[in-house]
């Protein structure tokens, strides 16, 4: 059974989440969706590394929060509610020097007022780079 409000999303339909934002600047793009997960990738390049040439931990957190936020909002009725970040943590496991990293968000709890998402970030060989837990507050949507 799908967790998504409007069925399994098509990654190409999610580009409005990417421009013009930090997401676009970092090169993050949604690439896959299943019945209960959403995956994005981010390049490891001059935009996302620290001075020693390794993937910046903050870039990993930005990737985790991005895919978690998009996923959370796709489970809600956007006319009624929005999901906003409440708390995020990250454990950085291994360095990455080049290529892409891939973040997959899966829900741990989808409550009325809060959601909890686990985000696993892996390198191109599928090795764990970072694991993050993201808590989302579900709040009323602004009305015009």
PDB file of C-alpha atoms in Angstrom:
ATOM      1  CA  UNK A   1       0.000   0.000   0.000  1.00  0.00           C
ATOM      2  CA  UNK A   2       1.322   3.421  -0.975  1.00  0.00           C
ATOM      3  CA  UNK A   3       2.030   6.081   1.651  1.00  0.00           C
ATOM      4  CA  UNK A   4       1.693   8.885  -0.880  1.00  0.00           C
ATOM      5  CA  UNK A   5      -1.390  11.141  -0.893  1.00  0.00           C
ATOM      6  CA  UNK A   6      -1.717  11.036  -4.694  1.00  0.00           C
ATOM      7  CA  UNK A   7      -0.130   7.707  -5.587  1.00  0.00           C
ATOM      8  CA  UNK A   8       3.526   6.925  -6.236  1.00  0.00           C
ATOM      9  CA  UNK A   9       5.147  10.159  -7.443  1.00  0.00           C
ATOM     10  CA  UNK A  10       7.043  10.362 -10.705  1.00  0.00           C
ATOM     11  CA  UNK A  11      10.514  11.875 -10.120  1.00  0.00           C
ATOM     12  CA  UNK A  12      10.281  14.095 -13.212  1.00  0.00           C
ATOM     13  CA  UNK A  13       7.124  15.655 -11.734  1.00  0.00           C
ATOM     14  CA  UNK A  14       9.007  16.801  -8.631  1.00  0.00           C
ATOM     15  CA  UNK A  15      11.333  19.324 -10.274  1.00  0.00           C
ATOM     16  CA  UNK A  16       9.291  22.211  -8.809  1.00  0.00           C
ATOM     17  CA  UNK A  17      10.832  21.289  -5.439  1.00  0.00           C
ATOM     18  CA  UNK A  18      14.282  21.866  -6.909  1.00  0.00           C
ATOM     19  CA  UNK A  19      14.250  25.331  -8.489  1.00  0.00           C
ATOM     20  CA  UNK A  20      15.252  28.025  -7.613  1.00  0.00           C
ATOM     21  CA  UNK A  21      16.481  26.850  -4.208  1.00  0.00           C
ATOM     22  CA  UNK A  22      19.457  25.470  -2.291  1.00  0.00           C
ATOM     23  CA  UNK A  23      18.409  22.140  -3.782  1.00  0.00           C
ATOM     24  CA  UNK A  24      19.171  23.401  -7.279  1.00  0.00           C
ATOM     25  CA  UNK A  25      22.455  25.000  -6.171  1.00  0.00           C
ATOM     26  CA  UNK A  26      23.672  21.719  -4.661  1.00  0.00           C
ATOM     27  CA  UNK A  27      22.583  19.728  -7.725  1.00  0.00           C
ATOM     28  CA  UNK A  28      20.116  17.557  -5.797  1.00  0.00           C
ATOM     29  CA  UNK A  29      17.587  15.716  -7.949  1.00  0.00           C
ATOM     30  CA  UNK A  30      14.849  13.214  -7.109  1.00  0.00           C
ATOM     31  CA  UNK A  31      15.511  10.053  -9.087  1.00  0.00           C
ATOM     32  CA  UNK A  32      13.243   7.282  -7.762  1.00  0.00           C
ATOM     33  CA  UNK A  33      10.064   6.562  -5.836  1.00  0.00           C
ATOM     34  CA  UNK A  34       8.531   3.349  -4.537  1.00  0.00           C
ATOM     35  CA  UNK A  35       5.343   2.634  -2.590  1.00  0.00           C
ATOM     36  CA  UNK A  36       7.063   3.789   0.629  1.00  0.00           C
ATOM     37  CA  UNK A  37      10.353   5.547  -0.187  1.00  0.00           C
ATOM     38  CA  UNK A  38      11.800   8.444  -2.122  1.00  0.00           C
ATOM     39  CA  UNK A  39      15.390   8.678  -3.412  1.00  0.00           C
ATOM     40  CA  UNK A  40      17.495  11.635  -4.532  1.00  0.00           C
ATOM     41  CA  UNK A  41      21.089  12.000  -5.623  1.00  0.00           C
ATOM     42  CA  UNK A  42      23.636  14.763  -5.156  1.00  0.00           C
ATOM     43  CA  UNK A  43      27.005  15.257  -6.854  1.00  0.00           C
ATOM     44  CA  UNK A  44      30.168  15.265  -4.797  1.00  0.00           C
ATOM     45  CA  UNK A  45      31.913  18.248  -6.385  1.00  0.00           C
ATOM     46  CA  UNK A  46      33.056  21.786  -5.614  1.00  0.00           C
ATOM     47  CA  UNK A  47      29.590  22.730  -4.352  1.00  0.00           C
ATOM     48  CA  UNK A  48      29.368  19.929  -1.809  1.00  0.00           C
ATOM     49  CA  UNK A  49      32.883  19.208  -0.488  1.00  0.00           C
ATOM     50  CA  UNK A  50      34.837  20.660   2.421  1.00  0.00           C
ATOM     51  CA  UNK A  51      38.343  22.118   2.002  1.00  0.00           C
ATOM     52  CA  UNK A  52      39.981  18.659   2.235  1.00  0.00           C
ATOM     53  CA  UNK A  53      38.005  17.424  -0.790  1.00  0.00           C
ATOM     54  CA  UNK A  54      35.639  15.161   1.142  1.00  0.00           C
ATOM     55  CA  UNK A  55      31.844  15.392   1.085  1.00  0.00           C
ATOM     56  CA  UNK A  56      30.844  18.114   3.553  1.00  0.00           C
ATOM     57  CA  UNK A  57      28.717  16.845   6.436  1.00  0.00           C
ATOM     58  CA  UNK A  58      26.447  19.858   6.043  1.00  0.00           C
ATOM     59  CA  UNK A  59      25.818  18.925   2.419  1.00  0.00           C
ATOM     60  CA  UNK A  60      24.802  15.434   3.560  1.00  0.00           C
ATOM     61  CA  UNK A  61      22.387  16.976   6.062  1.00  0.00           C
ATOM     62  CA  UNK A  62      20.991  19.300   3.377  1.00  0.00           C
ATOM     63  CA  UNK A  63      20.438  16.262   1.124  1.00  0.00           C
ATOM     64  CA  UNK A  64      18.767  14.317   3.956  1.00  0.00           C
ATOM     65  CA  UNK A  65      16.473  17.181   4.922  1.00  0.00           C
ATOM     66  CA  UNK A  66      15.606  17.853   1.280  1.00  0.00           C
ATOM     67  CA  UNK A  67      14.500  14.321   0.459  1.00  0.00           C
ATOM     68  CA  UNK A  68      12.798  13.927   3.853  1.00  0.00           C
ATOM     69  CA  UNK A  69      10.872  17.184   3.394  1.00  0.00           C
ATOM     70  CA  UNK A  70       9.764  16.354  -0.125  1.00  0.00           C
ATOM     71  CA  UNK A  71       8.671  12.882   0.988  1.00  0.00           C
ATOM     72  CA  UNK A  72       6.800  14.203   4.025  1.00  0.00           C
ATOM     73  CA  UNK A  73       4.893  16.742   1.957  1.00  0.00           C
ATOM     74  CA  UNK A  74       3.911  14.113  -0.607  1.00  0.00           C
ATOM     75  CA  UNK A  75       2.037  12.238   2.147  1.00  0.00           C
ATOM     76  CA  UNK A  76      -0.084  15.296   2.995  1.00  0.00           C
ATOM     77  CA  UNK A  77      -2.985  17.154   1.402  1.00  0.00           C
ATOM     78  CA  UNK A  78      -1.098  20.327   0.373  1.00  0.00           C
ATOM     79  CA  UNK A  79      -4.257  22.411   0.540  1.00  0.00           C
ATOM     80  CA  UNK A  80      -4.674  21.546   4.202  1.00  0.00           C
ATOM     81  CA  UNK A  81      -1.253  20.763   5.678  1.00  0.00           C
ATOM     82  CA  UNK A  82       2.463  21.192   5.114  1.00  0.00           C
ATOM     83  CA  UNK A  83       5.399  19.390   6.653  1.00  0.00           C
ATOM     84  CA  UNK A  84       8.301  21.461   7.991  1.00  0.00           C
ATOM     85  CA  UNK A  85      11.551  20.333   9.547  1.00  0.00           C
ATOM     86  CA  UNK A  86      11.534  20.159  13.331  1.00  0.00           C
ATOM     87  CA  UNK A  87      14.772  18.287  14.071  1.00  0.00           C
ATOM     88  CA  UNK A  88      17.454  16.418  12.164  1.00  0.00           C
ATOM     89  CA  UNK A  89      20.513  14.463  13.194  1.00  0.00           C
ATOM     90  CA  UNK A  90      23.157  12.729  11.170  1.00  0.00           C
ATOM     91  CA  UNK A  91      25.906  10.207  11.729  1.00  0.00           C
ATOM     92  CA  UNK A  92      28.666  10.471   9.139  1.00  0.00           C
ATOM     93  CA  UNK A  93      30.119   7.022   8.464  1.00  0.00           C
ATOM     94  CA  UNK A  94      32.561   7.217   5.554  1.00  0.00           C
ATOM     95  CA  UNK A  95      34.105   9.904   3.345  1.00  0.00           C
ATOM     96  CA  UNK A  96      33.271  10.365  -0.320  1.00  0.00           C
ATOM     97  CA  UNK A  97      35.614  12.242  -2.659  1.00  0.00           C
ATOM     98  CA  UNK A  98      33.778  12.205  -6.010  1.00  0.00           C
ATOM     99  CA  UNK A  99      30.803  10.882  -7.954  1.00  0.00           C
ATOM    100  CA  UNK A 100      27.316  10.933  -6.490  1.00  0.00           C
ATOM    101  CA  UNK A 101      25.703  10.091  -3.190  1.00  0.00           C
ATOM    102  CA  UNK A 102      22.159   8.712  -2.999  1.00  0.00           C
ATOM    103  CA  UNK A 103      19.691   9.432  -0.188  1.00  0.00           C
ATOM    104  CA  UNK A 104      16.620   7.287   0.412  1.00  0.00           C
ATOM    105  CA  UNK A 105      13.913   8.454   2.809  1.00  0.00           C
ATOM    106  CA  UNK A 106      11.555   5.947   4.411  1.00  0.00           C
ATOM    107  CA  UNK A 107       8.974   6.725   7.089  1.00  0.00           C
ATOM    108  CA  UNK A 108       9.253   5.460  10.642  1.00  0.00           C
ATOM    109  CA  UNK A 109       6.038   7.154  11.813  1.00  0.00           C
ATOM    110  CA  UNK A 110       3.412   9.155   9.927  1.00  0.00           C
ATOM    111  CA  UNK A 111       1.351  10.802  12.651  1.00  0.00           C
ATOM    112  CA  UNK A 112      -1.255  13.577  12.565  1.00  0.00           C
ATOM    113  CA  UNK A 113       1.107  16.245  13.954  1.00  0.00           C
ATOM    114  CA  UNK A 114       4.583  14.776  13.471  1.00  0.00           C
ATOM    115  CA  UNK A 115       6.353  12.449  11.109  1.00  0.00           C
ATOM    116  CA  UNK A 116       9.688  10.691  11.578  1.00  0.00           C
ATOM    117  CA  UNK A 117      11.810   9.713   8.579  1.00  0.00           C
ATOM    118  CA  UNK A 118      14.997   7.677   8.292  1.00  0.00           C
ATOM    119  CA  UNK A 119      17.342   8.733   5.527  1.00  0.00           C
ATOM    120  CA  UNK A 120      20.217   6.512   4.406  1.00  0.00           C
ATOM    121  CA  UNK A 121      22.884   8.086   2.226  1.00  0.00           C
ATOM    122  CA  UNK A 122      25.100   5.719   0.250  1.00  0.00           C
ATOM    123  CA  UNK A 123      27.900   6.130  -2.284  1.00  0.00           C
ATOM    124  CA  UNK A 124      27.899   4.815  -5.851  1.00  0.00           C
ATOM    125  CA  UNK A 125      29.001   1.392  -4.568  1.00  0.00           C
ATOM    126  CA  UNK A 126      26.089   1.226  -2.110  1.00  0.00           C
ATOM    127  CA  UNK A 127      28.316   1.751   0.958  1.00  0.00           C
ATOM    128  CA  UNK A 128      26.743   3.642   3.850  1.00  0.00           C
ATOM    129  CA  UNK A 129      27.991   7.238   4.004  1.00  0.00           C
ATOM    130  CA  UNK A 130      25.531   8.827   6.438  1.00  0.00           C
ATOM    131  CA  UNK A 131      22.415   7.877   8.337  1.00  0.00           C
ATOM    132  CA  UNK A 132      19.963  10.536   9.428  1.00  0.00           C
ATOM    133  CA  UNK A 133      16.737  10.767  11.377  1.00  0.00           C
ATOM    134  CA  UNK A 134      14.444  13.649  10.451  1.00  0.00           C
ATOM    135  CA  UNK A 135      11.424  14.814  12.446  1.00  0.00           C
ATOM    136  CA  UNK A 136       8.749  16.801  10.610  1.00  0.00           C
ATOM    137  CA  UNK A 137       6.065  18.994  12.162  1.00  0.00           C
ATOM    138  CA  UNK A 138       2.746  18.813  10.325  1.00  0.00           C
ATOM    139  CA  UNK A 139       1.194  22.285  10.383  1.00  0.00           C
ATOM    140  CA  UNK A 140      -1.815  23.955   8.733  1.00  0.00           C
ATOM    141  CA  UNK A 141      -1.203  25.246   5.214  1.00  0.00           C
ATOM    142  CA  UNK A 142      -1.288  29.005   4.782  1.00  0.00           C
ATOM    143  CA  UNK A 143      -4.479  30.227   3.222  1.00  0.00           C
ATOM    144  CA  UNK A 144      -4.513  33.237   0.921  1.00  0.00           C
TER     145      UNK A 144
END
